Amino acid sequence: MSDHANDKVILLVEDNPNDEMLTLRALQKGHVTNTVIVVRDGAEALDFLFIRNAHAGRDPKLTLQVILLDLKLPKIDGLDVLKAIRADERTKLLPVVILTSSAQDQDMVSSYSLGANSYIRKPVDFNQFVEAVRQLGLYWLVLNQTPSRSAG
Amino acid sequence: MTDDGGNDEARGLTGILAQLRELSDGDLSGLTQALDQELARRGTGSAAVHANRFLDAIIENIPDMIFVKDAEHLAFQRFNRAGEDLLGTPRSALLGKNDYDFFPKDQAEFFQAKDRNTLESKVLLDIPEEPIETKNGLRWLHTKKVPILDERGEARYLLGISEDITARKTAEAALVRAKEAAEAASRELEAFSYSVAHDLRAPLRAIDGFSQALLEDYSGVLDGEGREFLSRLRLAAQQMAQLIDDLLNLSRMTRSELRRLPIDVAALVRSSAESVQLACPGHRVQLVVAPDLSVSADPQLLRVVFDNLLGNAWKFTRKTPGPRVEVGMTSDRDVPTLFVRDNGAGFDMAYVKKLFGVFQRLHTANEFEGSGIGLATVQRIVHRHGGRIWAEGMVGEGATFYFTLGSEEQST
């Protein structure tokens, strides 16, 4: 992730290393070639987004295209991360896709209520996961249009 | 007091007063005599005495504590047996005394404040719950305090009627505790289910995903048997994921709130059949639904019932030529009964009892796949509606599932 100033970067918020590897593999299998930055808990996600603490030195011109957000995360959980994203002028228009194990109605309702753009349950079948990620990449990275000033 | 006893009393007293006026010069012997006579007359079976005994008998046998206090000193004037039993104190120890002689100061103050309040307002006071310290321990009373007025409208006595509601209070408290415990257990189960849903699936994804990665990236160094093993690993991981989902679903069916609405069953069945058909491409089934079927049930839960029953019907007719599924309404002992009938693999009635148990299966995974949770889920939903479910079948001849949906009062 050396030169991604003009790249459409994906931020993956995922604490499980297996899921991280599988998600990266699924993105690659789905021909999503964008740079993926991985953060491993909710607090780190917010640090990255708001350019502070450990991420105070990151390139501020970097353009995020979509955030893939797990719900169950250490320190600050996914819903609270989502709340913080929507509450801040710098990030409130960023597309956020919930990528989670949970198929609980309550999680879906909370996610959409808090302004999630999409909700995907990670399938156990890896081929289905690849297909889901491929469609996700196609939609959010190719088809979807966002205002140019929206990214953090 | 407008009965004969009251009139007698008034006449007698009028006579005594007349004598008082006559004898006001100092000779009191006549007055004493008249009083003696009057007392004697009252003591030998006058109507007043009869009325008094009659009232005594009633008061004595009322199962609630009855007490009468005079308005001035709030001292006990009358007391009944239920009151003696309740307080553990004989009336001989109570009569003529007041609350301060028996109860802790704050309780006596509370009782007397209510007494005064009743006597001043001159209207009945209802105290739904009051604690009282007795020789038998703390009791809870539902007390009514009634002012008894004289002919001038002045409050002369206070009548108290107290029902011992300690047993009810204890039962209510036990119920509240049980409800809280059940809610805590339910919250714990909720958290547990959530954890199961999230945390058990993650390792399964890893097993499936990395098996697939091996198949894709290392197929060259694996022989046919090695690839077969990896395929089996993947299948097992996926089956376990399905099992987890089904179990969570079963648990959700038990906990979600039941809301009854009128339902167009035919429309629900067609919609359910569409999704079942989507999951079984290539297996065309003739579906016959009776028109104008309407029931009162929870729409989401009834949908789950049909998803499972139709899913089974589709599954077990897969090897049947001319597969046909029928949904209709019949009557079982005058109770409207829905049924789902298929002409599929059927089952042996000898095992009918195992049909609705969790994880119970009548077919091997090779014959027909399944987790053994579907019919347990259906049964739970039917029971929550207060209904019953049963099945009839014959090997090779198909199966029919019958169920009723109870009524509003039978729902849980």
Coordinates of C-alpha atoms in Angstrom, one line a residue:
Chain A
M1 CA 0.0 0.0 0.0
S2 CA 2.7 2.4 -1.0
D3 CA 1.1 4.7 -3.5
H4 CA -2.7 4.8 -3.1
A5 CA -3.3 8.5 -3.2
N6 CA -5.4 8.1 -6.3
D7 CA -6.5 4.6 -5.6
K8 CA -9.9 3.6 -4.3
V9 CA -8.9 2.2 -0.9
I10 CA -11.0 -0.4 1.0
L11 CA -10.8 -0.3 4.8
L12 CA -11.4 -3.7 6.3
V13 CA -12.2 -3.8 10.1
E14 CA -11.7 -7.4 11.2
D15 CA -10.2 -8.9 14.3
N16 CA -10.2 -12.5 13.3
P17 CA -6.9 -13.3 11.4
N18 CA -8.5 -16.3 9.6
D19 CA -11.4 -14.1 8.4
E20 CA -8.9 -11.4 7.4
M21 CA -7.0 -13.8 5.2
L22 CA -10.2 -15.3 3.8
T23 CA -11.7 -11.9 3.0
L24 CA -8.5 -10.8 1.3
R25 CA -8.5 -14.0 -0.7
A26 CA -12.1 -13.6 -1.6
L27 CA -11.5 -10.1 -2.8
Q28 CA -8.6 -11.3 -4.9
K29 CA -10.7 -14.2 -6.2
G30 CA -13.5 -11.8 -7.0
H31 CA -10.9 -9.7 -9.0
V32 CA -11.1 -6.8 -6.6
T33 CA -7.6 -5.4 -7.0
N34 CA -7.9 -2.2 -4.8
T35 CA -5.6 -1.6 -1.9
V36 CA -7.1 -3.0 1.3
I37 CA -6.0 -1.5 4.6
V38 CA -6.8 -3.8 7.6
V39 CA -7.4 -2.5 11.1
R40 CA -8.1 -5.0 13.9
D41 CA -10.5 -3.4 16.4
G42 CA -13.0 -0.6 16.6
A43 CA -10.7 1.8 18.3
E44 CA -8.0 1.4 15.6
A45 CA -10.7 1.8 13.0
L46 CA -11.7 5.2 14.4
D47 CA -8.0 6.2 14.9
F48 CA -7.4 5.5 11.2
L49 CA -10.5 7.3 10.0
F50 CA -9.9 10.4 12.2
I51 CA -6.1 10.4 11.6
R52 CA -5.1 10.2 15.3
N53 CA -3.0 8.2 17.8
A54 CA -1.2 5.4 16.0
H55 CA -2.6 6.6 12.7
A56 CA -1.9 10.3 13.2
G57 CA 0.8 10.1 10.5
R58 CA -1.2 8.4 7.7
D59 CA -1.7 10.1 4.4
P60 CA -4.6 12.5 4.9
K61 CA -5.3 12.6 1.1
L62 CA -6.0 8.9 1.0
T63 CA -9.5 8.3 -0.5
L64 CA -11.6 5.6 1.2
Q65 CA -14.1 4.0 -1.2
V66 CA -15.8 1.7 1.2
I67 CA -15.5 0.3 4.8
L68 CA -16.1 -3.4 5.4
L69 CA -17.0 -3.4 9.1
D70 CA -17.4 -6.5 11.3
L71 CA -19.9 -6.0 14.2
K72 CA -18.3 -8.0 17.0
L73 CA -15.0 -6.2 17.6
P74 CA -12.6 -5.7 20.5
K75 CA -12.6 -2.4 22.4
I76 CA -15.3 -0.5 20.4
D77 CA -17.9 -2.7 18.7
G78 CA -19.0 -2.3 15.1
L79 CA -22.2 -0.5 15.8
D80 CA -20.4 2.2 17.8
V81 CA -17.8 2.6 15.1
L82 CA -20.7 3.1 12.6
K83 CA -22.3 5.6 14.9
A84 CA -19.1 7.6 15.1
I85 CA -18.6 7.5 11.4
R86 CA -22.1 8.9 10.8
A87 CA -21.7 11.5 13.5
D88 CA -18.6 13.1 11.9
E89 CA -18.7 15.6 9.0
R90 CA -15.5 14.1 7.6
T91 CA -16.9 10.5 7.3
K92 CA -20.6 10.7 7.4
L93 CA -21.1 10.0 3.7
L94 CA -18.6 7.0 3.6
P95 CA -20.2 3.8 2.4
V96 CA -20.2 1.3 5.2
V97 CA -20.9 -2.4 4.5
I98 CA -21.5 -4.6 7.5
L99 CA -19.7 -7.9 7.0
T100 CA -20.6 -10.1 9.9
S101 CA -21.3 -13.6 11.2
S102 CA -24.6 -12.5 12.7
A103 CA -27.9 -13.0 11.0
Q104 CA -29.8 -11.7 14.0
D105 CA -32.7 -9.4 13.0
Q106 CA -31.8 -7.1 15.8
D107 CA -28.2 -6.6 14.4
M108 CA -29.6 -5.9 10.9
V109 CA -32.2 -3.4 12.2
S110 CA -29.6 -1.6 14.3
S111 CA -27.1 -1.5 11.5
Y112 CA -29.5 0.0 9.0
S113 CA -30.9 2.3 11.6
L114 CA -27.5 3.7 12.2
G115 CA -26.9 4.3 8.6
A116 CA -25.2 1.1 7.2
N117 CA -25.4 1.0 3.4
S118 CA -25.4 -2.7 3.2
Y119 CA -25.4 -5.8 5.4
I120 CA -23.8 -9.0 4.4
R121 CA -23.6 -12.2 6.4
K122 CA -20.3 -14.0 5.8
P123 CA -21.3 -17.4 4.4
V124 CA -19.5 -20.5 5.7
D125 CA -19.2 -21.8 2.1
F126 CA -16.1 -20.1 0.8
N127 CA -17.4 -20.1 -2.8
Q128 CA -20.5 -18.2 -1.7
F129 CA -18.3 -15.8 0.2
V130 CA -16.2 -15.1 -2.9
E131 CA -19.4 -14.5 -4.9
A132 CA -20.7 -12.1 -2.2
V133 CA -17.4 -10.2 -2.1
R134 CA -17.2 -10.1 -5.9
Q135 CA -20.7 -8.5 -6.1
L136 CA -19.8 -6.2 -3.2
G137 CA -16.7 -5.0 -5.1
L138 CA -18.5 -4.6 -8.3
Y139 CA -21.2 -2.5 -6.7
W140 CA -19.3 -0.3 -4.2
L141 CA -16.1 0.1 -6.2
V142 CA -17.4 0.3 -9.8
L143 CA -21.1 1.1 -10.0
N144 CA -21.7 3.2 -7.0
Q145 CA -21.1 6.9 -7.2
T146 CA -20.2 9.0 -4.1
P147 CA -19.5 12.7 -3.8
S148 CA -15.8 13.3 -4.3
R149 CA -15.4 15.3 -1.1
S150 CA -16.9 12.6 1.2
A151 CA -13.9 10.4 1.9
G152 CA -11.8 10.7 5.0
Chain B
M1 CA -79.6 2.9 64.6
T2 CA -83.2 3.1 63.5
D3 CA -84.3 -0.3 64.7
D4 CA -86.7 -1.1 67.6
G5 CA -83.8 -1.4 70.0
G6 CA -82.8 2.2 69.2
N7 CA -86.3 3.5 69.8
D8 CA -86.6 1.6 73.1
E9 CA -83.3 3.1 74.2
A10 CA -84.5 6.6 73.3
R11 CA -87.8 6.1 75.2
G12 CA -86.1 4.8 78.2
L13 CA -83.6 7.7 78.3
T14 CA -86.4 10.2 77.8
G15 CA -88.1 8.9 80.8
I16 CA -84.9 9.1 82.9
L17 CA -84.3 12.7 81.8
A18 CA -87.9 13.6 82.8
Q19 CA -87.3 12.2 86.3
L20 CA -84.0 14.1 86.5
R21 CA -85.8 17.3 86.0
E22 CA -88.4 16.4 88.6
L23 CA -85.9 15.4 91.2
S24 CA -83.5 18.3 90.7
D25 CA -84.2 19.4 94.2
G26 CA -81.7 16.9 95.6
D27 CA -83.4 13.6 96.2
L28 CA -81.6 11.2 93.9
S29 CA -83.0 7.9 95.2
G30 CA -85.8 8.0 92.7
L31 CA -83.3 8.5 89.9
T32 CA -81.2 5.6 91.1
Q33 CA -84.2 3.4 91.2
A34 CA -85.3 4.5 87.7
L35 CA -81.8 3.8 86.4
D36 CA -81.8 0.4 88.0
Q37 CA -85.2 -0.4 86.5
E38 CA -84.1 0.8 83.1
L39 CA -80.9 -1.3 83.3
A40 CA -82.8 -4.3 84.4
R41 CA -85.3 -3.8 81.5
R42 CA -82.5 -3.6 79.0
G43 CA -80.7 -6.7 80.4
T44 CA -83.6 -9.1 80.1
G45 CA -84.1 -9.8 76.5
S46 CA -85.1 -6.5 75.0
A47 CA -85.1 -6.1 71.2
A48 CA -81.8 -4.1 71.6
V49 CA -80.1 -7.1 73.3
H50 CA -81.4 -9.4 70.6
A51 CA -80.1 -7.1 67.9
N52 CA -76.8 -6.9 69.7
R53 CA -76.4 -10.7 69.9
F54 CA -77.4 -11.0 66.3
L55 CA -74.7 -8.5 65.3
D56 CA -72.2 -10.1 67.6
A57 CA -72.7 -13.5 66.0
I58 CA -72.2 -12.1 62.5
I59 CA -69.1 -10.1 63.5
E60 CA -67.7 -13.0 65.3
N61 CA -67.9 -15.3 62.3
I62 CA -66.7 -13.0 59.6
P63 CA -63.3 -14.4 58.4
D64 CA -61.8 -10.9 58.2
M65 CA -60.5 -9.0 61.3
I66 CA -63.3 -6.6 62.5
F67 CA -62.6 -3.9 65.0
V68 CA -64.5 -0.9 66.3
K69 CA -62.7 2.1 68.0
D70 CA -64.3 5.0 69.7
A71 CA -63.7 8.3 67.9
E72 CA -62.3 10.1 70.8
H73 CA -59.6 7.9 72.2
L74 CA -59.3 5.4 69.3
A75 CA -59.6 2.7 71.9
F76 CA -60.9 -0.8 70.9
Q77 CA -64.5 -1.2 71.6
R78 CA -65.2 -4.4 69.7
F79 CA -63.0 -7.1 68.2
N80 CA -63.7 -10.4 66.6
R81 CA -62.2 -13.9 66.6
A82 CA -60.5 -13.5 63.1
G83 CA -58.8 -10.5 64.6
E84 CA -57.6 -12.4 67.7
D85 CA -56.2 -15.1 65.4
L86 CA -54.5 -12.6 63.2
L87 CA -52.8 -10.6 65.9
G88 CA -52.3 -13.5 68.2
T89 CA -53.8 -11.5 71.0
P90 CA -57.0 -12.1 72.9
R91 CA -59.6 -9.4 72.8
S92 CA -59.6 -9.1 76.6
A93 CA -56.1 -7.7 76.2
L94 CA -57.2 -5.2 73.5
L95 CA -60.5 -3.8 74.5
G96 CA -60.2 -0.3 76.0
K97 CA -56.7 0.1 74.8
N98 CA -55.3 1.7 71.7
D99 CA -52.7 1.0 69.0
Y100 CA -49.8 2.5 71.0
D101 CA -50.4 -0.3 73.6
F102 CA -49.6 -3.0 71.0
F103 CA -47.7 -1.8 68.0
P104 CA -44.3 -0.1 67.5
K105 CA -44.7 3.6 67.7
D106 CA -44.3 4.3 63.9
Q107 CA -46.9 1.7 63.1
A108 CA -49.3 3.0 65.8
E109 CA -48.9 6.5 64.4
F110 CA -49.6 5.3 60.8
F111 CA -52.8 3.4 62.0
Q112 CA -54.1 6.3 64.0
A113 CA -53.4 8.9 61.3
K114 CA -55.5 6.8 59.0
D115 CA -58.2 6.5 61.7
R116 CA -58.3 10.3 62.3
N117 CA -58.3 10.9 58.6
T118 CA -61.3 8.6 58.1
L119 CA -63.2 10.2 61.1
E120 CA -62.6 13.7 59.8
S121 CA -63.4 13.1 56.2
K122 CA -66.4 10.9 57.2
V123 CA -65.9 8.7 54.1
L124 CA -64.7 5.2 53.7
L125 CA -60.9 4.8 53.5
D126 CA -59.5 1.9 51.5
I127 CA -55.9 0.9 52.3
P128 CA -55.0 -1.8 49.7
E129 CA -51.9 -2.9 51.5
E130 CA -50.6 -2.2 55.0
P131 CA -48.0 -4.1 57.0
I132 CA -48.7 -5.0 60.6
E133 CA -46.4 -6.5 63.2
T134 CA -48.2 -9.3 65.1
K135 CA -47.2 -12.0 67.5
N136 CA -47.3 -14.3 64.5
G137 CA -44.8 -12.2 62.6
L138 CA -45.3 -9.6 59.9
R139 CA -48.6 -9.8 58.1
W140 CA -50.1 -7.7 55.2
L141 CA -53.6 -6.4 55.4
H142 CA -56.1 -4.9 53.0
T143 CA -58.0 -2.7 55.3
K144 CA -61.2 -0.6 55.0
K145 CA -61.9 2.0 57.6
V146 CA -65.5 3.2 57.9
P147 CA -66.7 6.1 60.0
I148 CA -69.9 5.4 62.0
L149 CA -71.8 8.7 62.4
D150 CA -74.4 9.5 65.0
E151 CA -77.8 11.1 64.3
R152 CA -76.2 14.6 64.2
G153 CA -73.7 13.4 61.6
E154 CA -70.8 13.4 64.0
A155 CA -68.3 10.5 63.7
R156 CA -68.6 8.5 66.9
Y157 CA -66.9 5.2 66.0
L158 CA -64.5 3.9 63.6
L159 CA -65.2 0.5 62.0
G160 CA -62.2 -1.4 60.6
I161 CA -62.3 -4.5 58.4
S162 CA -59.0 -6.1 57.5
E163 CA -58.4 -8.9 55.1
D164 CA -55.2 -10.9 55.6
I165 CA -53.5 -10.8 52.2
T166 CA -50.1 -12.1 53.4
A167 CA -50.4 -15.3 51.3
R168 CA -51.3 -13.4 48.2
K169 CA -48.4 -10.9 48.8
T170 CA -46.0 -13.8 49.3
A171 CA -47.2 -15.5 46.1
E172 CA -47.0 -12.2 44.2
A173 CA -43.4 -11.6 45.4
A174 CA -42.5 -15.2 44.5
L175 CA -44.0 -14.6 41.0
V176 CA -42.0 -11.4 40.6
R177 CA -38.8 -13.2 41.6
A178 CA -39.6 -16.1 39.2
K179 CA -40.3 -13.7 36.4
E180 CA -37.1 -11.8 37.0
A181 CA -35.2 -15.1 37.1
A182 CA -36.8 -16.2 33.9
E183 CA -36.0 -12.8 32.2
A184 CA -32.4 -13.1 33.4
A185 CA -32.2 -16.6 32.0
S186 CA -33.7 -15.4 28.8
R187 CA -31.2 -12.6 28.5
E188 CA -28.4 -15.0 29.2
L189 CA -29.7 -17.4 26.6
E190 CA -29.9 -14.4 24.2
A191 CA -26.3 -13.6 24.8
F192 CA -25.4 -17.2 24.5
S193 CA -27.2 -17.6 21.2
Y194 CA -25.5 -14.5 19.9
S195 CA -22.1 -15.8 20.9
V196 CA -22.9 -19.2 19.3
A197 CA -24.1 -17.5 16.1
H198 CA -21.0 -15.4 15.8
D199 CA -18.2 -17.3 17.4
L200 CA -19.0 -20.9 16.3
R201 CA -19.3 -19.9 12.7
A202 CA -15.9 -18.2 12.4
P203 CA -13.9 -21.4 12.8
L204 CA -16.2 -23.2 10.4
R205 CA -15.5 -20.5 7.8
A206 CA -11.8 -21.1 8.3
I207 CA -12.2 -24.8 7.9
D208 CA -14.2 -24.4 4.7
G209 CA -12.2 -21.5 3.3
F210 CA -8.7 -23.0 3.8
S211 CA -9.8 -26.4 2.6
Q212 CA -11.0 -24.6 -0.6
A213 CA -7.7 -22.7 -0.7
L214 CA -5.8 -26.0 -0.6
L215 CA -8.0 -27.4 -3.3
E216 CA -7.4 -24.4 -5.5
D217 CA -3.7 -23.7 -4.9
Y218 CA -2.3 -27.2 -4.1
S219 CA -4.5 -29.5 -6.2
G220 CA -1.3 -30.4 -8.1
V221 CA 0.3 -32.0 -5.0
L222 CA -2.9 -33.8 -3.9
D223 CA -4.1 -37.0 -5.4
G224 CA -7.8 -37.7 -5.9
E225 CA -8.2 -39.1 -2.4
G226 CA -6.6 -36.1 -0.8
R227 CA -9.0 -33.8 -2.8
E228 CA -11.9 -36.0 -1.8
F229 CA -11.0 -35.6 1.9
L230 CA -10.9 -31.9 1.6
S231 CA -14.3 -31.9 -0.1
R232 CA -15.6 -33.9 2.8
L233 CA -14.1 -31.4 5.3
R234 CA -15.8 -28.6 3.5
L235 CA -19.2 -30.4 3.4
A236 CA -19.0 -31.2 7.1
A237 CA -18.2 -27.6 8.0
Q238 CA -21.1 -26.4 5.9
Q239 CA -23.4 -29.0 7.5
M240 CA -22.4 -27.8 11.0
A241 CA -23.1 -24.2 10.0
Q242 CA -26.6 -25.2 8.9
L243 CA -27.1 -27.1 12.1
I244 CA -26.1 -24.0 14.1
D245 CA -28.5 -21.9 12.1
D246 CA -31.3 -24.3 12.6
L247 CA -30.7 -24.5 16.3
L248 CA -30.7 -20.8 16.7
N249 CA -33.8 -20.6 14.7
L250 CA -35.5 -23.1 17.0
S251 CA -34.5 -21.1 20.0
R252 CA -35.7 -17.9 18.4
M253 CA -39.1 -19.5 17.7
T254 CA -39.5 -20.1 21.4
R255 CA -38.6 -16.6 22.5
S256 CA -40.0 -14.3 19.9
E257 CA -43.3 -12.6 20.8
L258 CA -46.4 -14.2 19.4
R259 CA -48.7 -11.8 17.6
R260 CA -52.0 -13.2 16.2
L261 CA -53.4 -11.7 13.0
P262 CA -55.9 -13.0 10.5
I263 CA -54.0 -14.8 7.8
D264 CA -54.9 -15.8 4.2
V265 CA -53.3 -19.2 4.4
A266 CA -53.5 -19.9 0.6
A267 CA -51.4 -16.8 -0.1
L268 CA -48.9 -17.7 2.6
V269 CA -48.6 -21.2 1.3
R270 CA -48.0 -20.1 -2.2
S271 CA -45.3 -17.6 -1.2
S272 CA -43.6 -20.3 1.0
A273 CA -43.8 -22.8 -1.8
E274 CA -42.1 -20.4 -4.2
S275 CA -39.1 -20.1 -1.9
V276 CA -39.0 -23.8 -1.3
Q277 CA -39.2 -24.4 -5.1
L278 CA -36.3 -21.9 -5.6
A279 CA -34.2 -24.1 -3.2
C280 CA -35.0 -27.2 -5.2
P281 CA -34.4 -26.3 -8.8
G282 CA -35.4 -29.1 -11.2
H283 CA -37.9 -30.8 -8.9
R284 CA -41.3 -29.7 -10.1
V285 CA -44.1 -30.5 -7.7
Q286 CA -47.8 -30.1 -8.2
L287 CA -49.2 -27.9 -5.4
V288 CA -52.9 -28.0 -4.6
V289 CA -54.1 -25.4 -2.1
A290 CA -57.7 -25.2 -0.9
P291 CA -59.0 -21.6 -1.5
D292 CA -60.4 -19.4 1.2
L293 CA -58.3 -20.8 4.1
S294 CA -58.1 -18.3 6.8
V295 CA -56.7 -18.7 10.3
S296 CA -55.6 -16.5 13.3
A297 CA -51.9 -17.0 13.9
D298 CA -48.6 -15.2 14.1
P299 CA -47.8 -14.6 10.4
Q300 CA -44.0 -14.9 10.7
L301 CA -44.2 -18.1 12.8
L302 CA -46.8 -19.7 10.5
R303 CA -44.5 -18.9 7.6
V304 CA -41.8 -20.9 9.3
V305 CA -44.2 -23.8 9.8
F306 CA -45.0 -23.9 6.1
D307 CA -41.4 -23.3 5.0
N308 CA -40.5 -26.5 7.0
L309 CA -43.5 -28.6 6.1
L310 CA -43.4 -27.7 2.4
G311 CA -39.6 -28.0 2.5
N312 CA -40.1 -31.6 3.8
A313 CA -42.8 -32.4 1.3
W314 CA -40.6 -31.2 -1.6
K315 CA -37.6 -33.1 -0.2
F316 CA -39.4 -36.4 0.4
T317 CA -41.2 -36.4 -3.0
R318 CA -37.9 -36.0 -4.8
K319 CA -37.8 -39.7 -5.8
T320 CA -41.5 -39.9 -6.4
P321 CA -43.0 -39.9 -10.0
G322 CA -45.8 -37.3 -10.2
P323 CA -44.9 -35.5 -7.0
R324 CA -48.0 -33.8 -5.5
V325 CA -48.4 -31.7 -2.3
E326 CA -51.8 -30.7 -1.0
V327 CA -52.6 -28.1 1.7
G328 CA -56.1 -27.9 3.1
M329 CA -58.4 -27.6 6.1
T330 CA -60.2 -30.4 7.8
S331 CA -61.8 -30.8 11.3
D332 CA -60.5 -32.8 14.2
R333 CA -63.2 -33.2 16.9
D334 CA -64.7 -29.9 15.7
V335 CA -61.4 -28.1 15.9
P336 CA -60.3 -26.5 12.5
T337 CA -57.2 -28.4 11.4
L338 CA -54.7 -27.5 8.7
F339 CA -53.0 -30.3 6.9
V340 CA -50.0 -30.7 4.5
R341 CA -50.1 -33.9 2.5
D342 CA -47.5 -35.4 0.1
N343 CA -47.2 -38.6 -1.9
G344 CA -43.5 -39.0 -1.1
A345 CA -41.3 -41.4 0.8
G346 CA -43.6 -41.5 3.8
F347 CA -42.6 -43.1 7.1
D348 CA -43.3 -46.1 9.3
M349 CA -46.0 -45.2 11.9
A350 CA -43.9 -47.3 14.4
Y351 CA -41.5 -44.3 14.6
V352 CA -44.1 -41.5 14.6
K353 CA -43.1 -40.5 18.2
K354 CA -39.6 -39.7 17.1
L355 CA -40.8 -37.4 14.3
F356 CA -40.9 -34.2 16.3
G357 CA -37.8 -34.7 18.6
V358 CA -34.8 -32.4 18.1
F359 CA -32.1 -34.2 16.1
Q360 CA -34.4 -37.2 15.4
R361 CA -34.3 -38.4 11.9
L362 CA -36.0 -41.3 10.2
H363 CA -33.8 -41.2 7.1
T364 CA -30.1 -41.4 6.7
A365 CA -28.2 -38.4 5.4
N366 CA -27.5 -40.4 2.2
E367 CA -31.3 -40.9 1.5
F368 CA -32.5 -37.4 2.4
E369 CA -30.3 -34.7 3.9
G370 CA -31.5 -32.7 7.0
S371 CA -30.6 -31.6 10.5
G372 CA -33.6 -33.1 12.4
I373 CA -34.6 -29.7 13.7
G374 CA -37.3 -28.7 11.3
L375 CA -40.2 -30.6 12.7
A376 CA -39.1 -29.8 16.3
T377 CA -39.3 -26.1 15.3
V378 CA -42.7 -26.6 13.7
Q379 CA -44.0 -28.4 16.8
R380 CA -42.7 -25.7 19.1
I381 CA -44.5 -23.0 17.1
V382 CA -47.8 -25.0 17.1
H383 CA -47.5 -25.5 20.8
R384 CA -46.9 -21.8 21.4
H385 CA -50.2 -21.1 19.6
G386 CA -51.8 -23.6 22.0
G387 CA -52.4 -26.1 19.2
R388 CA -51.4 -29.7 18.5
I389 CA -49.6 -31.4 15.7
W390 CA -49.6 -35.0 14.6
A391 CA -48.7 -37.0 11.5
E392 CA -49.9 -40.0 9.5
G393 CA -47.8 -41.8 7.0
M394 CA -46.9 -45.1 5.3
V395 CA -43.6 -46.0 3.8
G396 CA -43.7 -45.3 0.1
E397 CA -47.2 -43.8 0.3
G398 CA -46.5 -40.3 1.6
A399 CA -47.1 -38.4 4.8
T400 CA -49.7 -36.0 6.1
F401 CA -49.1 -33.5 8.8
Y402 CA -52.1 -32.1 10.7
F403 CA -52.0 -29.1 13.1
T404 CA -54.3 -26.8 15.0
L405 CA -53.5 -23.3 16.1
G406 CA -55.4 -23.0 19.4
S407 CA -56.9 -19.7 20.4
E408 CA -55.7 -16.4 21.9
E409 CA -56.1 -17.6 25.5
Q410 CA -54.1 -20.7 24.8
S411 CA -51.1 -18.9 23.3
T412 CA -47.9 -18.6 25.3

